[in-house]
Each structure stands twice: as C-alpha cells, then as structure tokens.
CSV table of C-alpha atoms in Angstrom, one decimal:
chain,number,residue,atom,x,y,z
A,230,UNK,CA,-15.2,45.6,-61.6
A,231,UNK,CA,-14.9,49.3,-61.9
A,232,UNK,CA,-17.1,51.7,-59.7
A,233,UNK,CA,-19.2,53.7,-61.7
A,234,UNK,CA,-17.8,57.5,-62.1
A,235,UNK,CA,-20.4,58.6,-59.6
A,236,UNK,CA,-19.3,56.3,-56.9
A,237,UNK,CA,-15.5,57.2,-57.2
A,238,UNK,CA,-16.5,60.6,-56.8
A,239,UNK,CA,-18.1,60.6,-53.6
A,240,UNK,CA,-14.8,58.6,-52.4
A,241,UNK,CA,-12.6,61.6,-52.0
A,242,UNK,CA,-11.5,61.4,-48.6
A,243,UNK,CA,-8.5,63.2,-46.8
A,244,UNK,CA,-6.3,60.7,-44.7
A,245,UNK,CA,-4.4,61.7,-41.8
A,246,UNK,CA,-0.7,61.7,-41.8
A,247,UNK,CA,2.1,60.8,-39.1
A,248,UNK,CA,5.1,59.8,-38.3
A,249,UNK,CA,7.6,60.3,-40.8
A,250,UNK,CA,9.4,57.6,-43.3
A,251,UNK,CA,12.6,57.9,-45.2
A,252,UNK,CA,12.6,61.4,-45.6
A,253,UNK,CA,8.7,61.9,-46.2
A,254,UNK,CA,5.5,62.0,-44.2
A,255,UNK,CA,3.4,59.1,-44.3
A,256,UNK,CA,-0.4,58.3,-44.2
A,257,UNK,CA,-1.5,56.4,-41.1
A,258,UNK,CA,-2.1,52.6,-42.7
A,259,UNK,CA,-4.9,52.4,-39.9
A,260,UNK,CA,-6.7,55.4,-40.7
A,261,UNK,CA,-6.6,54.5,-44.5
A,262,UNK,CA,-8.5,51.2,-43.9
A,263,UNK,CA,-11.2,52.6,-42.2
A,264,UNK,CA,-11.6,55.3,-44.4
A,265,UNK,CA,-11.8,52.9,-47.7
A,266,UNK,CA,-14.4,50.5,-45.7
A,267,UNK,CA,-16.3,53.2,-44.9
A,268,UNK,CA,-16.5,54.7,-48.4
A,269,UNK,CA,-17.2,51.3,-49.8
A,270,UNK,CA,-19.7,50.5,-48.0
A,271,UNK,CA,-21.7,53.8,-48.2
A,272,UNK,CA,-20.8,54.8,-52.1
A,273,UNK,CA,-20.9,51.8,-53.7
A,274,UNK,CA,-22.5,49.6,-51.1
A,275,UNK,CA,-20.6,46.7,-50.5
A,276,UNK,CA,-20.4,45.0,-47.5
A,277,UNK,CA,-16.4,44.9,-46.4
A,278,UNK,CA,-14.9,42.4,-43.8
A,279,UNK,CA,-11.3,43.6,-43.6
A,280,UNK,CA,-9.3,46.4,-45.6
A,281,UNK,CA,-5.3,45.8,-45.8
A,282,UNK,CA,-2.8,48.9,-46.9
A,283,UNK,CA,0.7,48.7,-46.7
A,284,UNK,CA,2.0,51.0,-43.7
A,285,UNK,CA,4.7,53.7,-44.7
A,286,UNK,CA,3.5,55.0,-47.8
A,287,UNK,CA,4.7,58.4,-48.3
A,288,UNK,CA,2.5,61.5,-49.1
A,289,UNK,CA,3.8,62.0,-52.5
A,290,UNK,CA,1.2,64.2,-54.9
A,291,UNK,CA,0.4,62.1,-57.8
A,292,UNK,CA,1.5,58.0,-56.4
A,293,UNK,CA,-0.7,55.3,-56.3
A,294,UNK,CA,-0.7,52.0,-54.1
A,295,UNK,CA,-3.1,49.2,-53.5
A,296,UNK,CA,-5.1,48.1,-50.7
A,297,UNK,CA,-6.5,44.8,-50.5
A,298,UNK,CA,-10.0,44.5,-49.9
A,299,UNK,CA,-12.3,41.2,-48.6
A,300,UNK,CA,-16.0,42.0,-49.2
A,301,UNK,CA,-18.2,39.9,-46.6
A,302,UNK,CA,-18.9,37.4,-49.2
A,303,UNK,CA,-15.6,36.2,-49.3
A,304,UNK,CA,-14.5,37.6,-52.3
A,305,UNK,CA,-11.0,39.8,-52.5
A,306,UNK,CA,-10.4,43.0,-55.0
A,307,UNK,CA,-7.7,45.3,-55.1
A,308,UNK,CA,-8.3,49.2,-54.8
A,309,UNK,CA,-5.8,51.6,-56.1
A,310,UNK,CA,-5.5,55.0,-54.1
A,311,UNK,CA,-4.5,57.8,-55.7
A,312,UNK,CA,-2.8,60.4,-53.4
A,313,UNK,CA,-4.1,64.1,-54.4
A,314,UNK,CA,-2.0,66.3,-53.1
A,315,UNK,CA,1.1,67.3,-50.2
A,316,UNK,CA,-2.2,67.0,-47.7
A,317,UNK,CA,-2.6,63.9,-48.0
A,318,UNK,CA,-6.1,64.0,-49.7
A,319,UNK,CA,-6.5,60.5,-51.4
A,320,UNK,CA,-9.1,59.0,-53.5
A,321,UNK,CA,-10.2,55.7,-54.7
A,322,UNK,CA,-8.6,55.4,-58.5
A,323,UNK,CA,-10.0,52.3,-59.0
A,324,UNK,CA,-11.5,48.9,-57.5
A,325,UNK,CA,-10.8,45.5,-59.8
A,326,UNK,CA,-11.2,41.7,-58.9
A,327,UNK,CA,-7.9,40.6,-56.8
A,328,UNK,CA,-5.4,38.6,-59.7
C-alpha cells in the first residue's frame, strides 16, 4: 500500500545523528523508530506496535534503507527512508506490504 502524496508529505522529519560509523555519521536507530511511529500514526493514522531500523546507517544525501514496521493488527510493511540531505533530514519514500 502506498501513502497517498499528502501523507508522505507531512512525514518529513529531521533525525538526530551520533556516533560515528566507518568513516561517516550515523542516525541514531532509536530516534529513527520513534520518529516513523509517530509520523504513522498521526499522518496516515495507523496504529503501530513496534518500528525496527537497522543501526549504523550513515548520513549519506540521497540513500535509502528500510525499516520494518508491525501495525497493532498484526500486520508487518516495510518503509523506505529516504535520507535528504548531510543533516540528516529523512523522509518516508514509501510504505508497501512486508514480502
């Protein structure tokens, strides 16, 4: 299921970063949940149970990874973050069933 160009849009959010990685900054994995459970559940209001990212992703401008998302109804997707820019502002590229 995509979100609706609307929704996406209001999911800008800007992540902290810390720590550092091979060479990079990375975004704080923690942070990064919480910030895409909040957004889903106030944009495109679903009702999340638990929001997994993988930790030392580095702050490149233009990468994407995936976070894997359980609503409360059980059901899993995947949502792709798209990182914006060197300041780690991020945004939700997409949100699909899990495969």
């Amino acid at each position: 299921m995509r979100l609706p160009a609307v929704a996406v849009s209001l999911v800008v959010f800007l992540m902290a970063s810390v720590g550092s990685g091979c060479g990079g900054t990375v975004l704080d994995d923690a942070k990064t949940e919480a910030q895409i459970e909040q957004n889903l559940e106030q944009a495109a209001g679903k009702k999340v149970r638990a929001v997994e990212c993988p930790s030392g992703v580095e702050i490149e401008a233009g990468e994407t990874f995936d976070c894997a998302v359980t609503l409360a109804g059980g059901e899993e997707e995947t949502a792709t973050i798209k990182i914006l820019d060197e300041d780690a502002n991020t945004e939700l590229a997409d949100l699909k069933p899990a495969k």
